[in-house]
Coordinates of C-alpha atoms in Angstrom, one line a residue:
M431 CA -227.4 33.5 96.5
K432 CA -231.0 32.7 97.1
G433 CA -231.8 30.5 100.1
G434 CA -228.2 29.4 100.3
I435 CA -228.3 27.9 96.9
M436 CA -226.4 29.4 93.9
E437 CA -228.5 31.0 91.1
I438 CA -228.7 29.5 87.5
W439 CA -226.8 32.0 85.1
T440 CA -229.5 33.8 82.9
G441 CA -226.9 35.7 80.8
D442 CA -225.4 38.4 82.9
F443 CA -223.9 39.2 86.3
P444 CA -224.5 41.7 89.0
K445 CA -222.3 44.7 89.1
L446 CA -219.0 43.4 90.3
K447 CA -216.4 44.8 92.5
R448 CA -215.7 48.6 91.7
E449 CA -212.5 49.2 89.9
S450 CA -209.9 51.9 89.3
K451 CA -210.3 53.2 85.8
Q452 CA -206.3 53.5 85.8
A453 CA -205.8 49.8 86.7
K454 CA -204.5 47.6 84.0
T455 CA -205.5 44.5 86.0
S456 CA -208.7 43.8 87.7
N457 CA -208.7 43.3 91.5
C458 CA -212.0 41.5 91.5
I459 CA -211.8 37.9 92.6
I460 CA -213.5 35.3 90.0
T461 CA -213.4 31.6 90.4
L462 CA -214.3 28.8 88.2
D463 CA -215.0 24.9 88.7
I464 CA -216.8 22.2 86.9
E465 CA -218.1 19.0 87.8
T466 CA -217.8 15.8 85.5
T467 CA -218.7 12.3 85.6
S468 CA -215.8 10.0 85.0
L469 CA -216.4 7.0 82.8
F470 CA -214.4 3.8 82.4
E471 CA -215.1 1.0 79.5
Y472 CA -215.3 -2.1 81.4
A473 CA -216.1 -5.4 79.6
D474 CA -219.7 -4.7 80.2
G475 CA -219.7 -1.2 78.7
W476 CA -218.9 2.3 80.0
R477 CA -219.6 2.7 83.6
C478 CA -218.8 5.0 86.5
F479 CA -215.8 4.3 88.8
R480 CA -216.2 1.0 90.8
P481 CA -214.4 1.5 94.2
K482 CA -214.3 -2.0 95.0
R483 CA -211.9 -2.7 91.9
S484 CA -208.1 -2.7 92.6
P485 CA -206.0 0.0 90.8
Q486 CA -204.4 -2.8 88.8
E487 CA -207.8 -3.4 87.0
Y488 CA -207.9 0.0 85.7
A489 CA -204.6 -0.4 83.8
G490 CA -205.2 0.0 80.0
I491 CA -208.8 0.7 80.5
R492 CA -210.3 3.6 78.0
R493 CA -211.5 6.6 80.3
A494 CA -213.8 9.6 79.5
A495 CA -215.4 12.4 81.3
V496 CA -218.6 14.3 80.8
P497 CA -219.1 17.8 82.3
Y498 CA -222.5 18.2 83.6
I499 CA -222.4 21.6 85.5
W500 CA -220.2 24.5 85.6
M501 CA -220.0 27.1 88.6
V502 CA -218.5 30.8 88.7
G503 CA -217.9 32.7 91.8
V504 CA -217.8 36.5 91.5
E505 CA -217.0 39.3 94.0
T506 CA -219.9 41.9 93.8
R507 CA -219.7 45.7 94.3
S508 CA -221.4 45.1 97.8
G509 CA -218.3 42.9 98.8
D510 CA -219.8 39.6 99.1
F511 CA -219.1 36.5 96.9
R512 CA -222.0 35.2 94.8
A513 CA -222.1 31.9 92.8
Y514 CA -223.8 31.2 89.4
Y515 CA -224.1 28.0 87.5
G516 CA -225.1 26.4 84.1
R517 CA -225.5 22.9 82.8
D518 CA -224.3 23.6 79.1
F519 CA -220.7 23.5 79.3
M520 CA -220.2 25.4 75.9
Q521 CA -222.3 28.2 77.6
L522 CA -219.0 29.1 79.3
G523 CA -217.9 31.0 76.1
D524 CA -220.9 33.5 76.7
V525 CA -219.7 33.8 80.5
F526 CA -216.3 34.6 79.6
L527 CA -217.5 37.4 77.2
K528 CA -219.6 38.9 79.9
L529 CA -216.6 38.8 82.4
S530 CA -214.4 40.4 79.7
D531 CA -213.0 44.0 80.4
T532 CA -210.5 46.5 79.3
R533 CA -208.8 45.6 82.6
R534 CA -207.3 42.1 82.5
R535 CA -209.3 39.7 84.4
I536 CA -207.7 36.7 86.5
I537 CA -209.9 33.7 87.0
Y538 CA -208.7 31.0 89.5
I539 CA -209.3 27.3 89.0
H540 CA -208.4 24.7 91.6
N541 CA -206.5 22.0 89.7
A542 CA -206.6 23.9 86.4
A543 CA -204.7 20.8 84.8
F544 CA -208.0 19.0 84.7
E545 CA -210.3 21.8 83.8
F546 CA -208.1 23.1 80.9
Q547 CA -208.6 19.8 79.1
F548 CA -212.3 20.9 78.7
L549 CA -212.0 24.6 78.4
R550 CA -209.7 24.4 75.5
D551 CA -212.7 23.1 73.7
V552 CA -214.6 26.2 74.5
F553 CA -211.7 28.4 73.4
T554 CA -211.3 26.6 70.1
A555 CA -215.1 26.7 69.4
R556 CA -214.9 30.4 69.6
G557 CA -211.8 30.8 67.8
W558 CA -209.9 32.1 70.6
T559 CA -206.2 31.6 71.0
I560 CA -204.2 30.4 74.2
E561 CA -200.9 32.7 74.8
K562 CA -198.4 32.8 77.5
M563 CA -198.7 29.3 78.8
L564 CA -196.7 28.4 81.8
A565 CA -196.8 24.6 82.7
R566 CA -194.9 22.3 84.9
S567 CA -195.0 19.8 82.2
T568 CA -197.3 18.6 79.4
R569 CA -201.0 18.8 80.3
K570 CA -200.1 20.3 83.6
P571 CA -200.7 24.3 83.2
I572 CA -200.1 26.7 85.9
S573 CA -201.5 29.7 84.0
W574 CA -202.5 30.9 80.4
Y575 CA -203.9 33.9 78.8
V576 CA -206.8 34.2 76.5
P577 CA -206.2 37.6 74.5
E578 CA -209.6 37.9 72.8
I579 CA -211.3 38.1 76.1
N580 CA -208.4 39.7 78.0
I581 CA -208.7 36.9 80.7
E582 CA -205.8 35.1 82.4
F583 CA -206.4 31.8 84.2
R584 CA -204.4 30.6 87.2
C585 CA -204.2 27.3 89.1
S586 CA -204.9 28.0 92.7
Y587 CA -203.8 24.4 93.5
M588 CA -200.3 25.4 92.5
L589 CA -200.4 28.3 94.8
T590 CA -201.7 26.4 97.9
N591 CA -200.1 23.0 97.2
L592 CA -203.3 21.8 99.3
S593 CA -206.5 20.2 98.2
L594 CA -209.5 22.5 98.0
D595 CA -210.8 20.9 101.2
K596 CA -207.7 21.5 103.2
A597 CA -207.0 24.8 101.8
A598 CA -210.4 26.0 102.8
K599 CA -209.8 24.8 106.4
Q600 CA -206.9 27.1 106.5
Y601 CA -207.9 30.1 104.6
A602 CA -211.7 30.5 104.4
K603 CA -214.5 31.1 106.8
D604 CA -216.9 29.1 104.9
R605 CA -216.0 25.3 104.6
K606 CA -216.1 23.1 101.5
K607 CA -218.8 20.4 101.8
T608 CA -217.6 16.9 101.5
G609 CA -219.6 13.8 100.9
D610 CA -222.7 15.7 99.5
L611 CA -221.7 14.7 95.8
I612 CA -221.3 11.1 95.3
Y613 CA -219.0 10.5 92.3
T614 CA -220.1 6.9 91.6
V615 CA -223.4 8.1 90.4
P616 CA -223.6 8.8 86.7
R617 CA -224.7 12.4 85.7
S618 CA -225.1 14.4 82.6
P619 CA -226.2 17.9 81.8
A620 CA -229.9 16.8 81.7
T621 CA -229.5 15.3 85.1
E622 CA -231.6 17.0 87.9
L623 CA -229.5 18.0 90.9
T624 CA -230.8 18.2 94.3
E625 CA -230.3 21.2 96.6
K626 CA -227.8 19.3 98.6
E627 CA -225.8 18.5 95.6
L628 CA -226.1 22.2 94.3
G629 CA -224.9 23.4 97.7
Y630 CA -221.7 21.3 97.4
C631 CA -221.0 22.7 94.0
E632 CA -221.7 26.2 95.4
M633 CA -219.3 26.0 98.0
D634 CA -216.4 24.9 95.9
V635 CA -216.3 28.3 94.0
I636 CA -217.2 30.3 97.3
T637 CA -214.6 28.8 99.5
L638 CA -212.1 29.3 96.7
C639 CA -213.0 33.0 96.5
E640 CA -212.2 33.2 100.2
I641 CA -209.0 31.5 99.7
I642 CA -207.9 34.0 96.9
D643 CA -209.1 36.8 99.2
H644 CA -206.7 35.7 101.9
Y645 CA -203.7 36.0 99.4
R646 CA -205.1 39.4 98.0
R647 CA -205.0 40.7 101.5
Q648 CA -201.5 39.5 102.0
Y649 CA -200.1 40.8 98.8
G650 CA -202.4 43.9 98.1
T651 CA -203.8 42.9 94.8
V652 CA -204.8 39.8 92.8
R653 CA -202.2 40.7 90.1
K654 CA -199.4 40.5 92.8
I655 CA -200.3 37.0 94.0
P656 CA -197.4 34.6 93.0
L657 CA -198.3 31.8 90.7
T658 CA -196.8 29.1 92.9
Q659 CA -196.0 28.3 96.5
T660 CA -192.3 28.5 95.7
G661 CA -193.1 31.9 94.1
E662 CA -194.3 33.1 97.5
V663 CA -191.1 32.1 99.1
R664 CA -189.0 33.8 96.5
K665 CA -191.0 37.0 96.7
E666 CA -190.8 37.1 100.5
L667 CA -186.8 36.3 100.3
K668 CA -186.2 39.2 97.8
G669 CA -186.4 41.7 100.6
I670 CA -184.3 39.5 103.1
V671 CA -181.3 38.4 101.2
P672 CA -179.0 41.1 100.3
I673 CA -178.0 42.2 96.8
W674 CA -174.3 41.2 97.3
V675 CA -175.4 37.6 98.1
K676 CA -177.6 37.5 94.9
R677 CA -174.8 39.0 92.9
H678 CA -172.3 36.4 94.3
I679 CA -174.9 33.6 93.3
A680 CA -175.2 34.9 89.7
K681 CA -171.4 35.0 89.4
I682 CA -170.9 31.3 90.4
V683 CA -173.4 29.9 87.8
P684 CA -171.4 27.1 86.3
D685 CA -170.7 26.4 82.6
I686 CA -172.9 24.1 80.4
H687 CA -170.6 20.9 81.1
V688 CA -170.8 21.3 85.0
Y689 CA -174.5 22.2 85.1
L690 CA -175.2 19.0 83.2
L691 CA -173.1 16.8 85.5
L692 CA -175.0 18.4 88.5
M693 CA -178.2 17.4 87.0
K694 CA -176.9 13.8 86.4
A695 CA -175.8 13.9 90.1
F696 CA -179.1 15.0 91.4
Q697 CA -181.4 12.4 93.2
G698 CA -184.4 12.7 95.4
G699 CA -184.9 10.9 98.8
I700 CA -184.0 7.3 99.1
T701 CA -187.0 4.9 99.1
H702 CA -186.9 1.3 99.2
A703 CA -188.1 -2.0 100.8
C704 CA -186.0 -4.9 102.0
Y705 CA -186.4 -7.7 99.4
L706 CA -186.1 -10.3 102.3
Y707 CA -189.6 -9.6 103.3
T708 CA -191.3 -9.4 100.1
D709 CA -194.8 -10.7 100.0
D710 CA -194.6 -11.2 103.9
V711 CA -197.2 -9.7 106.4
L712 CA -195.3 -8.2 109.2
K713 CA -196.9 -7.2 112.6
D714 CA -195.7 -5.0 115.5
I715 CA -193.1 -3.2 113.4
L716 CA -191.3 -0.2 115.0
S717 CA -191.1 3.0 113.0
G718 CA -189.4 6.4 113.4
D719 CA -189.2 9.8 111.5
M720 CA -186.8 12.5 110.9
A721 CA -188.8 15.8 111.3
S722 CA -187.8 18.4 108.8
A723 CA -185.0 16.7 107.4
Y724 CA -184.4 19.0 104.3
P725 CA -184.4 22.3 106.7
A726 CA -182.1 20.6 109.1
A727 CA -179.7 20.0 106.3
M728 CA -179.9 23.5 105.3
L729 CA -179.0 24.7 108.7
T730 CA -176.2 22.4 109.7
E731 CA -174.5 21.2 106.5
K732 CA -171.9 23.0 104.1
F733 CA -172.6 23.5 100.5
P734 CA -170.7 24.4 97.2
M735 CA -170.4 28.2 97.5
G736 CA -167.7 29.1 94.9
W737 CA -166.5 28.3 91.5
W738 CA -166.0 24.7 90.1
R739 CA -162.6 23.8 88.8
S740 CA -161.4 20.5 87.3
V741 CA -158.7 18.7 89.3
P742 CA -156.7 15.7 87.7
A743 CA -157.5 12.1 89.2
D744 CA -154.3 11.5 90.7
I745 CA -154.9 14.3 93.5
V746 CA -158.7 14.2 93.8
E747 CA -158.7 11.9 96.7
S748 CA -156.6 14.3 98.8
Y749 CA -159.4 16.8 99.0
N750 CA -161.2 16.9 102.4
H751 CA -164.8 16.5 101.9
K752 CA -165.5 18.6 105.0
I753 CA -164.0 21.4 103.2
W754 CA -164.5 20.7 99.5
A755 CA -167.4 19.7 97.4
V756 CA -166.4 17.2 94.9
L757 CA -168.3 16.2 91.8
Y758 CA -167.3 12.9 90.7
H759 CA -167.6 11.3 87.2
V760 CA -166.5 7.7 87.8
K761 CA -166.8 4.1 86.7
L762 CA -166.9 1.4 89.2
H763 CA -165.5 -1.9 88.1
N764 CA -166.2 -5.3 89.6
F765 CA -168.4 -4.1 92.8
R766 CA -170.6 -5.8 95.1
S767 CA -172.8 -4.7 98.1
K768 CA -171.7 -5.6 101.5
Y769 CA -175.4 -5.1 102.8
I770 CA -178.7 -6.8 102.2
N771 CA -180.2 -3.2 101.5
H772 CA -178.5 -1.5 98.3
Y773 CA -177.8 2.0 97.7
I774 CA -176.9 2.6 94.0
L775 CA -179.8 3.5 91.9
G776 CA -179.9 1.8 88.4
S777 CA -181.7 4.5 86.8
K778 CA -178.6 6.8 87.5
A779 CA -176.3 4.6 85.4
L780 CA -174.7 6.4 82.4
S781 CA -173.5 3.0 81.2
A782 CA -173.2 -0.4 82.8
K783 CA -172.1 -4.1 82.2
N784 CA -173.9 -7.2 83.8
L785 CA -175.6 -5.5 86.7
K786 CA -177.7 -7.5 89.2
Y787 CA -180.8 -5.6 90.3
D788 CA -182.9 -5.4 93.6
N789 CA -186.0 -3.7 92.2
G790 CA -184.1 -0.8 90.7
R791 CA -181.1 -0.8 92.9
I792 CA -178.0 -2.4 92.3
I793 CA -176.5 -5.3 94.1
E794 CA -173.3 -5.9 92.1
G795 CA -172.1 -5.6 88.6
D796 CA -169.1 -5.6 86.3
M797 CA -169.2 -1.9 85.7
I798 CA -171.2 1.1 86.2
E799 CA -170.6 4.7 85.2
L800 CA -172.1 7.4 87.5
V801 CA -172.0 11.1 88.4
L802 CA -171.8 11.3 92.1
T803 CA -171.6 14.1 94.9
D804 CA -168.9 13.5 97.3
V805 CA -171.6 12.5 99.8
D806 CA -172.8 9.6 97.5
Y807 CA -169.4 8.7 96.5
D808 CA -168.3 8.3 100.3
I809 CA -171.4 6.1 101.0
I810 CA -170.8 3.9 98.0
R811 CA -167.2 3.3 98.9
E812 CA -168.3 2.3 102.4
C813 CA -171.1 0.0 101.5
Y814 CA -169.7 -1.8 98.3
D815 CA -166.7 -3.9 97.9
I816 CA -165.0 -2.3 94.7
E817 CA -162.2 -3.7 92.7
S818 CA -161.2 -0.3 91.1
V819 CA -162.5 3.1 90.6
E820 CA -161.9 4.9 87.2
Y821 CA -162.0 8.6 87.4
V822 CA -163.5 10.1 84.1
E823 CA -163.4 13.7 85.4
T824 CA -163.8 15.4 88.8
Y825 CA -164.7 19.0 89.8
V826 CA -164.2 20.7 93.2
N827 CA -165.6 23.8 94.9
R828 CA -165.0 25.1 98.4
K829 CA -168.0 24.5 100.8
G830 CA -169.5 27.0 103.2
Y831 CA -172.6 27.3 105.1
L832 CA -175.7 28.9 103.4
P833 CA -175.9 32.7 103.5
K834 CA -176.8 33.9 107.2
E835 CA -180.0 35.7 106.0
L836 CA -181.3 32.5 104.5
V837 CA -180.5 30.5 107.6
E838 CA -182.2 32.8 109.8
Y839 CA -185.1 32.8 107.7
V840 CA -185.4 28.9 108.0
V841 CA -184.9 29.1 111.7
T842 CA -187.9 31.7 112.0
L843 CA -190.1 29.4 110.0
Y844 CA -189.1 26.4 111.9
G845 CA -189.7 28.0 115.4
R846 CA -193.2 29.0 114.3
K847 CA -193.9 25.7 113.0
T848 CA -192.8 23.8 116.2
K849 CA -194.1 26.3 118.6
L850 CA -197.6 26.7 117.1
K851 CA -198.4 23.1 116.0
G852 CA -201.6 22.3 117.7
V853 CA -202.1 25.8 119.3
K854 CA -205.8 26.9 118.8
G855 CA -206.2 30.1 116.9
Q856 CA -202.7 30.0 115.3
E857 CA -203.4 27.1 112.8
H858 CA -203.0 29.6 110.1
I859 CA -199.6 30.8 111.1
Y860 CA -198.6 27.3 111.5
M861 CA -199.7 26.0 108.2
I862 CA -197.9 29.0 106.3
S863 CA -194.6 28.2 108.2
K864 CA -194.9 24.6 107.3
Q865 CA -195.7 25.3 103.6
R866 CA -192.9 28.0 103.4
I867 CA -190.1 25.4 104.9
N868 CA -191.3 22.7 102.3
S869 CA -191.0 25.2 99.5
L870 CA -187.6 26.3 100.5
F871 CA -186.0 23.0 99.1
G872 CA -188.2 23.2 95.9
C873 CA -186.6 26.7 95.3
C874 CA -183.1 25.2 95.8
C875 CA -183.4 22.4 93.5
T876 CA -185.3 24.5 90.7
N877 CA -183.6 23.3 87.5
V878 CA -183.5 26.2 85.0
L879 CA -182.6 23.7 82.3
K880 CA -185.8 21.8 82.6
Q881 CA -187.3 21.7 79.0
T882 CA -189.8 24.4 78.4
T883 CA -193.1 23.0 77.8
I884 CA -195.0 24.3 74.6
F885 CA -198.7 24.4 73.8
K886 CA -199.2 25.3 70.1
D887 CA -202.1 24.7 67.9
G888 CA -203.9 22.5 70.3
E889 CA -200.9 20.1 70.9
W890 CA -198.4 19.9 73.8
G891 CA -194.7 19.5 73.2
N892 CA -191.3 20.5 74.5
E893 CA -188.9 23.2 73.3
D894 CA -185.6 21.4 71.7
F895 CA -182.9 20.9 74.4
T896 CA -180.2 22.5 72.3
E897 CA -176.8 23.9 73.5
E898 CA -178.1 27.4 72.5
F899 CA -181.2 26.9 74.8
I900 CA -179.0 25.7 77.6
E901 CA -176.7 28.7 77.3
E902 CA -179.4 31.1 77.2
K903 CA -181.0 30.0 80.4
L904 CA -177.6 30.0 82.2
N905 CA -177.0 33.4 81.0
E906 CA -180.4 34.4 82.5
L907 CA -179.1 33.4 85.9
R908 CA -175.8 35.1 85.5
K909 CA -177.7 38.3 84.7
S910 CA -180.2 37.9 87.5
Q911 CA -180.2 40.3 90.5
S912 CA -183.0 38.7 92.3
N913 CA -182.1 34.7 92.5
C914 CA -181.4 33.7 95.9
F915 CA -180.6 30.0 95.3
S916 CA -177.9 27.8 93.6
Y917 CA -179.0 24.6 91.9
A918 CA -176.0 23.0 93.6
W919 CA -177.4 23.7 97.1
G920 CA -180.4 21.3 96.1
V921 CA -178.1 18.6 94.8
W922 CA -176.3 18.4 98.1
I923 CA -179.4 19.0 100.3
T924 CA -180.9 15.6 99.1
A925 CA -177.4 14.0 99.3
Y926 CA -177.1 14.8 102.9
C927 CA -180.5 13.5 103.7
R928 CA -179.9 10.2 101.9
R929 CA -176.8 10.0 104.1
R930 CA -178.5 10.5 107.4
T931 CA -181.3 7.9 106.3
W932 CA -178.7 5.4 105.1
E933 CA -176.6 5.7 108.2
I934 CA -179.9 4.2 110.0
V935 CA -180.5 1.7 107.3
T936 CA -176.9 0.2 107.5
A937 CA -177.1 0.1 111.3
L938 CA -180.4 -2.0 111.1
D939 CA -179.5 -3.9 108.0
P940 CA -180.4 -7.7 108.3
A941 CA -176.6 -8.5 107.5
V942 CA -175.6 -6.4 110.5
V943 CA -178.4 -7.3 113.2
G944 CA -180.1 -10.5 111.8
I945 CA -183.2 -11.1 109.8
A946 CA -185.6 -11.0 112.7
D947 CA -184.5 -7.5 113.7
G948 CA -183.6 -6.0 110.3
S949 CA -185.0 -2.9 108.6
V950 CA -188.1 -3.6 106.5
Y951 CA -188.7 -0.3 104.6
Y952 CA -187.3 3.4 104.6
D953 CA -188.0 6.5 102.8

């Protein structure tokens, strides 16, 4: 860097970090970022973002983006990080060729889903192919590989789950600059940039280099850094959870039918506003919060720990829900809520007749078909008047606490999080513990039957969701010697947390305490 401002790229880089000749993957840190002008087609033509407009005014408006600068951060042989930039976006093809090596290079991009939409044009123009795409969903890649240049691209946002600004505060000595680049100003590759604006661009890639350096020191090499935050937790737990627990988890993977029922039973948190207060402006509202609700459920509740087996309808009600997890496939006939707040989520209905809605939740109906955990089933039986319940099928599984090693891991993380919150000098350990706790639930509710995202011939798509595909994925779980989680645990974790929230909601329901004191909103 010259005078604190990054250098314009003139066709080459300085000598990069010295590498072992035997290494198959480079340990050199390389980062990439681009800045774009976002354009919107208003009635008076294409213009930049107008912050005074409401979000609703942008619905249906055509959008475009123009990249006007790219930045690359590289680790040099002297051990420092240097930044280079260019204004011609297609010039990145030459940059990648210069970075190409017999060792696989790894380039990190923060929020790679955005940059990928532009980079694919660079790859296509050079005739390069995109392979080994890993994506959360269409247009949301986590990583991909370009064999012609032997470079793997990774998304650092998926690793940190933090904005670049927040990640830099946690993991970097330098700080990402904020406010120095005003995004409502239109720019093109020909627009002259000030030193202040260039300094902003520079720090984006330099701070990302330092963030990746933190992870490299933690895991030993760039190659071993997990792709996602949940990957970090899985890697850490591999050495904590004993092999016999992992083998048991592999043995209890359910068959296709039960797994699909579990997917239908899964819900997230319960979020809703009471319709009585719609369009009202309310003041002096009291509020409360349940800290670390998911970890608390993992520590204190019991979960399906064995094999699922079908039971006939005439004996299912004899199973104690404190001892047995029950998966109910039922039809509720002629039902109506007892409360002003409503629990049943309409989007979970497999079939229905004459439903009355409260913004997505169900007030009453002639019939609704649902798949429910025993937790949700008990809530619905308590808060709705139901003429009759028709049992389509039911499955039971003995409950137990989560493995001791996993529970101890949660306790350790929670202890660090609570003790170190606000403690000067311990911010880093606090943040890691907080992120690990949040990722644990993500590990539990990871669904292996989520459709595989495909990027082929420049087009996004999904692999066919066939029975063969499902069986293949479940067999992979059954053969796994490293999986520490059961999908059913995630299904019950959210159910337990919904129950805790709902107990408060019903205690403060306007039908119970009166409209003046009733609950207004909950999540």
